mmCIF file of C-alpha atoms in Angstrom:
data_model
loop_
_atom_site.group_PDB
_atom_site.id
_atom_site.type_symbol
_atom_site.label_atom_id
_atom_site.label_comp_id
_atom_site.label_asym_id
_atom_site.label_seq_id
_atom_site.Cartn_x
_atom_site.Cartn_y
_atom_site.Cartn_z
ATOM 1 C CA ASP A 1143 114.969 84.020 118.969
ATOM 2 C CA ALA A 1144 114.350 87.690 118.344
ATOM 3 C CA LYS A 1145 114.092 88.899 114.773
ATOM 4 C CA THR A 1146 116.493 91.431 113.310
ATOM 5 C CA THR A 1147 116.051 94.201 110.764
ATOM 6 C CA GLN A 1148 118.917 95.405 108.593
ATOM 7 C CA PRO A 1149 119.060 97.726 105.590
ATOM 8 C CA PRO A 1150 119.319 95.675 102.392
ATOM 9 C CA SER A 1151 122.360 97.529 101.118
ATOM 10 C CA MET A 1152 124.933 100.160 102.015
ATOM 11 C CA ASP A 1153 127.895 101.790 100.333
ATOM 12 C CA CYS A 1154 131.145 102.893 101.888
ATOM 13 C CA ALA A 1155 134.267 104.551 100.529
ATOM 14 C CA GLU A 1156 137.501 102.642 100.860
ATOM 15 C CA GLY A 1157 139.446 103.729 103.939
ATOM 16 C CA ARG A 1158 136.414 105.157 105.675
ATOM 17 C CA ALA A 1159 134.546 103.592 108.575
ATOM 18 C CA ALA A 1160 131.593 101.392 107.678
ATOM 19 C CA ASN A 1161 128.761 101.524 110.203
ATOM 20 C CA LEU A 1162 126.205 98.760 109.758
ATOM 21 C CA PRO A 1163 123.020 99.077 111.819
ATOM 22 C CA CYS A 1164 120.791 96.327 113.120
ATOM 23 C CA ASN A 1165 117.477 96.592 114.945
ATOM 24 C CA HIS A 1166 116.453 93.853 117.352
ATOM 25 C CA SER A 1167 113.706 95.481 119.386
ATOM 26 C CA THR A 1168 112.323 92.199 120.763
ATOM 27 C CA ILE A 1169 115.656 90.953 122.088
ATOM 28 C CA SER A 1170 115.451 89.273 125.476
ATOM 29 C CA GLY A 1171 117.897 89.413 128.343
ATOM 30 C CA ASN A 1172 119.740 86.187 127.574
ATOM 31 C CA GLU A 1173 120.155 86.758 123.850
ATOM 32 C CA TYR A 1174 123.449 87.675 122.259
ATOM 33 C CA VAL A 1175 124.007 89.738 119.123
ATOM 34 C CA TYR A 1176 126.231 88.036 116.549
ATOM 35 C CA TRP A 1177 127.653 89.319 113.306
ATOM 36 C CA TYR A 1178 128.779 87.137 110.447
ATOM 37 C CA ARG A 1179 129.672 88.124 106.928
ATOM 38 C CA GLN A 1180 129.679 86.265 103.640
ATOM 39 C CA ILE A 1181 131.938 87.295 100.830
ATOM 40 C CA HIS A 1182 130.622 86.280 97.429
ATOM 41 C CA SER A 1183 130.927 82.530 96.747
ATOM 42 C CA GLN A 1184 132.498 81.845 100.147
ATOM 43 C CA GLY A 1185 131.160 80.455 103.408
ATOM 44 C CA PRO A 1186 130.063 82.841 106.149
ATOM 45 C CA GLN A 1187 132.739 84.157 108.498
ATOM 46 C CA TYR A 1188 132.279 85.014 112.151
ATOM 47 C CA ILE A 1189 133.070 88.625 112.994
ATOM 48 C CA ILE A 1190 132.081 89.410 116.564
ATOM 49 C CA HIS A 1191 129.379 88.957 119.179
ATOM 50 C CA GLY A 1192 128.226 90.669 122.371
ATOM 51 C CA LEU A 1193 125.601 90.632 125.082
ATOM 52 C CA LYS A 1194 125.486 94.050 126.738
ATOM 53 C CA ASN A 1195 128.866 95.666 126.584
ATOM 54 C CA ASN A 1196 130.556 97.037 123.532
ATOM 55 C CA GLU A 1197 133.070 94.651 122.041
ATOM 56 C CA THR A 1198 136.135 95.082 119.858
ATOM 57 C CA ASN A 1199 138.400 92.628 118.122
ATOM 58 C CA GLU A 1200 140.894 92.746 115.288
ATOM 59 C CA MET A 1201 138.134 92.817 112.685
ATOM 60 C CA ALA A 1202 135.486 95.162 114.032
ATOM 61 C CA SER A 1203 133.724 96.867 116.906
ATOM 62 C CA LEU A 1204 130.221 96.134 118.101
ATOM 63 C CA ILE A 1205 128.236 98.900 119.753
ATOM 64 C CA ILE A 1206 125.059 97.819 121.547
ATOM 65 C CA THR A 1207 122.630 100.459 122.775
ATOM 66 C CA GLU A 1208 121.862 100.598 126.454
ATOM 67 C CA ASP A 1209 118.342 99.237 125.933
ATOM 68 C CA ARG A 1210 119.849 96.534 123.667
ATOM 69 C CA LYS A 1211 117.203 97.129 121.015
ATOM 70 C CA SER A 1212 119.742 97.969 118.357
ATOM 71 C CA SER A 1213 123.412 97.604 117.567
ATOM 72 C CA THR A 1214 126.000 98.833 115.106
ATOM 73 C CA LEU A 1215 128.879 96.932 113.599
ATOM 74 C CA ILE A 1216 131.810 99.192 112.821
ATOM 75 C CA LEU A 1217 134.557 98.356 110.366
ATOM 76 C CA PRO A 1218 137.017 101.146 111.176
ATOM 77 C CA HIS A 1219 138.873 101.311 107.858
ATOM 78 C CA ALA A 1220 136.918 99.520 105.172
ATOM 79 C CA THR A 1221 138.797 97.910 102.295
ATOM 80 C CA LEU A 1222 137.575 96.502 99.002
ATOM 81 C CA ARG A 1223 137.874 93.019 100.531
ATOM 82 C CA ASP A 1224 135.204 93.950 103.070
ATOM 83 C CA THR A 1225 132.566 93.946 100.335
ATOM 84 C CA ALA A 1226 130.182 91.228 101.537
ATOM 85 C CA VAL A 1227 126.747 90.474 102.935
ATOM 86 C CA TYR A 1228 126.740 91.181 106.676
ATOM 87 C CA TYR A 1229 124.336 89.230 108.847
ATOM 88 C CA CYS A 1230 123.171 90.357 112.265
ATOM 89 C CA ILE A 1231 121.835 87.396 114.262
ATOM 90 C CA VAL A 1232 120.247 87.365 117.692
ATOM 91 C CA ASN A 1233 120.616 84.116 119.541
ATOM 92 C CA ARG A 1234 120.398 82.712 123.031
ATOM 93 C CA GLY A 1235 123.819 81.798 124.351
ATOM 94 C CA SER A 1236 122.610 78.243 124.918
ATOM 95 C CA ASN A 1237 121.286 77.860 121.390
ATOM 96 C CA TYR A 1238 123.528 76.512 118.659
ATOM 97 C CA LYS A 1239 121.199 77.447 115.836
ATOM 98 C CA LEU A 1240 122.110 80.411 113.652
ATOM 99 C CA THR A 1241 119.049 81.799 111.881
ATOM 100 C CA PHE A 1242 120.311 84.004 109.089
ATOM 101 C CA GLY A 1243 118.134 86.886 107.882
ATOM 102 C CA LYS A 1244 118.519 88.763 104.635
ATOM 103 C CA GLY A 1245 121.556 90.740 105.808
ATOM 104 C CA THR A 1246 123.089 93.938 104.460
ATOM 105 C CA LEU A 1247 125.114 93.965 101.273
ATOM 106 C CA LEU A 1248 128.006 96.305 101.996
ATOM 107 C CA THR A 1249 129.796 97.553 98.918
ATOM 108 C CA VAL A 1250 133.132 99.252 99.505
ATOM 109 C CA ASN A 1251 133.980 101.569 96.637
ATOM 110 C CA PRO A 1252 137.448 102.705 95.562
ATOM 111 C CA ASP B 426 146.154 76.086 109.327
ATOM 112 C CA ALA B 427 143.194 74.496 111.037
ATOM 113 C CA MET B 428 140.240 74.597 108.735
ATOM 114 C CA VAL B 429 137.007 73.227 107.323
ATOM 115 C CA ILE B 430 137.400 71.556 103.948
ATOM 116 C CA GLN B 431 134.630 70.704 101.530
ATOM 117 C CA ASN B 432 134.954 68.487 98.507
ATOM 118 C CA PRO B 433 134.187 68.839 95.754
ATOM 119 C CA ARG B 434 133.709 72.598 95.374
ATOM 120 C CA TYR B 435 131.374 72.021 92.440
ATOM 121 C CA GLN B 436 129.190 68.974 91.930
ATOM 122 C CA VAL B 437 126.886 68.186 89.039
ATOM 123 C CA THR B 438 124.336 65.398 89.320
ATOM 124 C CA GLN B 439 121.329 64.219 87.420
ATOM 125 C CA PHE B 440 117.754 64.440 88.563
ATOM 126 C CA GLY B 441 117.103 61.523 90.891
ATOM 127 C CA LYS B 442 120.718 60.305 91.027
ATOM 128 C CA PRO B 443 122.065 60.020 94.584
ATOM 129 C CA VAL B 444 124.890 62.345 95.454
ATOM 130 C CA THR B 445 127.220 62.673 98.450
ATOM 131 C CA LEU B 446 129.005 65.811 99.568
ATOM 132 C CA SER B 447 131.862 65.626 102.018
ATOM 133 C CA CYS B 448 133.263 67.820 104.733
ATOM 134 C CA SER B 449 136.347 67.419 106.869
ATOM 135 C CA GLN B 450 137.780 69.504 109.669
ATOM 136 C CA THR B 451 141.143 69.817 111.353
ATOM 137 C CA LEU B 452 139.770 71.867 114.274
ATOM 138 C CA ASN B 453 138.801 68.826 116.347
ATOM 139 C CA HIS B 454 135.433 70.424 117.021
ATOM 140 C CA ASN B 455 132.593 68.480 118.570
ATOM 141 C CA VAL B 456 129.829 69.889 116.390
ATOM 142 C CA MET B 457 129.425 69.744 112.630
ATOM 143 C CA TYR B 458 126.597 71.426 110.734
ATOM 144 C CA TRP B 459 125.165 71.319 107.240
ATOM 145 C CA TYR B 460 123.464 74.375 105.766
ATOM 146 C CA GLN B 461 121.691 74.826 102.454
ATOM 147 C CA GLN B 462 121.917 78.173 100.688
ATOM 148 C CA LYS B 463 119.833 78.712 97.594
ATOM 149 C CA SER B 464 120.578 81.476 95.166
ATOM 150 C CA SER B 465 120.145 84.958 96.671
ATOM 151 C CA GLN B 466 118.937 83.501 99.960
ATOM 152 C CA ALA B 467 120.445 83.201 103.413
ATOM 153 C CA PRO B 468 121.930 79.920 104.658
ATOM 154 C CA LYS B 469 119.418 77.557 106.265
ATOM 155 C CA LEU B 470 120.374 74.879 108.762
ATOM 156 C CA LEU B 471 119.536 71.327 107.668
ATOM 157 C CA PHE B 472 120.962 69.333 110.590
ATOM 158 C CA HIS B 473 123.939 68.989 112.852
ATOM 159 C CA TYR B 474 125.938 66.422 114.763
ATOM 160 C CA TYR B 475 127.036 66.913 118.321
ATOM 161 C CA ASP B 476 129.720 64.275 118.540
ATOM 162 C CA LYS B 477 127.811 61.204 117.314
ATOM 163 C CA ASP B 478 124.358 62.539 118.120
ATOM 164 C CA PHE B 479 122.390 63.538 115.044
ATOM 165 C CA ASN B 480 119.965 66.459 115.277
ATOM 166 C CA ASN B 481 117.613 67.046 112.392
ATOM 167 C CA GLU B 482 115.797 70.335 111.833
ATOM 168 C CA ALA B 483 112.046 69.885 111.744
ATOM 169 C CA ASP B 484 111.622 71.149 108.195
ATOM 170 C CA THR B 485 114.523 69.280 106.599
ATOM 171 C CA PRO B 486 113.166 66.959 103.883
ATOM 172 C CA ASP B 487 113.677 63.195 104.294
ATOM 173 C CA ASN B 488 115.601 63.258 101.039
ATOM 174 C CA PHE B 489 118.551 64.670 102.978
ATOM 175 C CA GLN B 490 120.609 62.397 105.199
ATOM 176 C CA SER B 491 123.917 62.737 106.954
ATOM 177 C CA ARG B 492 126.696 60.535 108.297
ATOM 178 C CA ARG B 493 129.544 61.280 110.633
ATOM 179 C CA PRO B 494 131.878 58.296 110.756
ATOM 180 C CA ASN B 495 134.435 60.029 112.961
ATOM 181 C CA THR B 496 135.207 63.419 114.503
ATOM 182 C CA SER B 497 136.871 64.769 111.396
ATOM 183 C CA PHE B 498 134.447 63.835 108.642
ATOM 184 C CA CYS B 499 130.797 64.479 107.917
ATOM 185 C CA PHE B 500 128.827 63.617 104.783
ATOM 186 C CA LEU B 501 125.634 64.974 103.275
ATOM 187 C CA ASP B 502 123.674 62.450 101.224
ATOM 188 C CA ILE B 503 120.886 63.523 98.916
ATOM 189 C CA ARG B 504 119.008 60.369 98.015
ATOM 190 C CA SER B 505 117.038 61.599 95.018
ATOM 191 C CA PRO B 506 118.024 65.135 94.075
ATOM 192 C CA GLY B 507 115.357 67.299 92.535
ATOM 193 C CA LEU B 508 115.806 70.510 90.597
ATOM 194 C CA GLY B 509 114.868 72.415 93.742
ATOM 195 C CA ASP B 510 117.865 70.985 95.576
ATOM 196 C CA ALA B 511 120.313 72.943 93.462
ATOM 197 C CA ALA B 512 122.096 75.142 95.959
ATOM 198 C CA MET B 513 125.317 75.866 97.784
ATOM 199 C CA TYR B 514 125.822 73.416 100.643
ATOM 200 C CA LEU B 515 127.853 74.745 103.518
ATOM 201 C CA CYS B 516 129.531 72.719 106.223
ATOM 202 C CA ALA B 517 130.387 74.386 109.517
ATOM 203 C CA THR B 518 131.896 73.362 112.833
ATOM 204 C CA SER B 519 131.884 74.674 116.361
ATOM 205 C CA ARG B 520 133.698 73.663 119.491
ATOM 206 C CA ASP B 521 130.469 73.058 121.365
ATOM 207 C CA GLN B 522 126.716 73.541 120.968
ATOM 208 C CA ALA B 523 126.524 76.799 122.881
ATOM 209 C CA GLY B 524 125.471 79.754 120.813
ATOM 210 C CA SER B 525 128.477 81.636 122.099
ATOM 211 C CA ASP B 526 130.759 79.232 120.225
ATOM 212 C CA GLU B 527 131.478 80.736 116.857
ATOM 213 C CA GLN B 528 130.841 78.596 113.838
ATOM 214 C CA PHE B 529 133.605 78.051 111.304
ATOM 215 C CA PHE B 530 132.358 77.565 107.767
ATOM 216 C CA GLY B 531 133.886 75.778 104.846
ATOM 217 C CA PRO B 532 133.916 77.266 101.339
ATOM 218 C CA GLY B 533 130.831 75.328 100.308
ATOM 219 C CA THR B 534 129.936 72.886 97.534
ATOM 220 C CA ARG B 535 127.785 74.237 94.744
ATOM 221 C CA LEU B 536 125.405 71.536 93.568
ATOM 222 C CA THR B 537 123.859 71.621 90.120
ATOM 223 C CA VAL B 538 121.014 69.234 89.282
ATOM 224 C CA LEU B 539 120.409 68.548 85.596
#
């Protein structure tokens, strides 16, 4: 599975959009981009995933560049409860295994 | 609400004393996973069950075993815990083995080894 690169930390003001980038320049055609997050002392939580097209659900939006070498997770109106480590994972659709990287610690400030 | 439950949330054991962590799910999912997460590190997959089929990761130490007596329950057995096994142990489930099936995680059991 392709490796991902994320900034180690980011800050965001409460109520503003949080844009979390992820680079996956070696992604192959059958690999999906997944986002999970882990709030302190809790288990990881699925957020969203996509292959080529942009995706949106009740939690977030996922924007994947046309060449698929990078993506951005958007939390449209960040709250204090969104403070967590966000993991970007690239995975083949047929592969069950989630390989977590270091992730981005997003801190939402009042 | 359908969920993944882990008991206990905190477990203390002594060096070398066998310990069992438990996980149950009400999602009726086919797949159950065990992850190990050491302090300030990302979760790492130890093994998983697809129905009754056990799948061990290549680098999982022999000290770690698992049992799945039925669809709802899965256990993690550590035969002789060492100090390096202190970690958060996370149980997760998914409907199937496809990567497109999201994994649902429990709250974890934090294991302390004295």
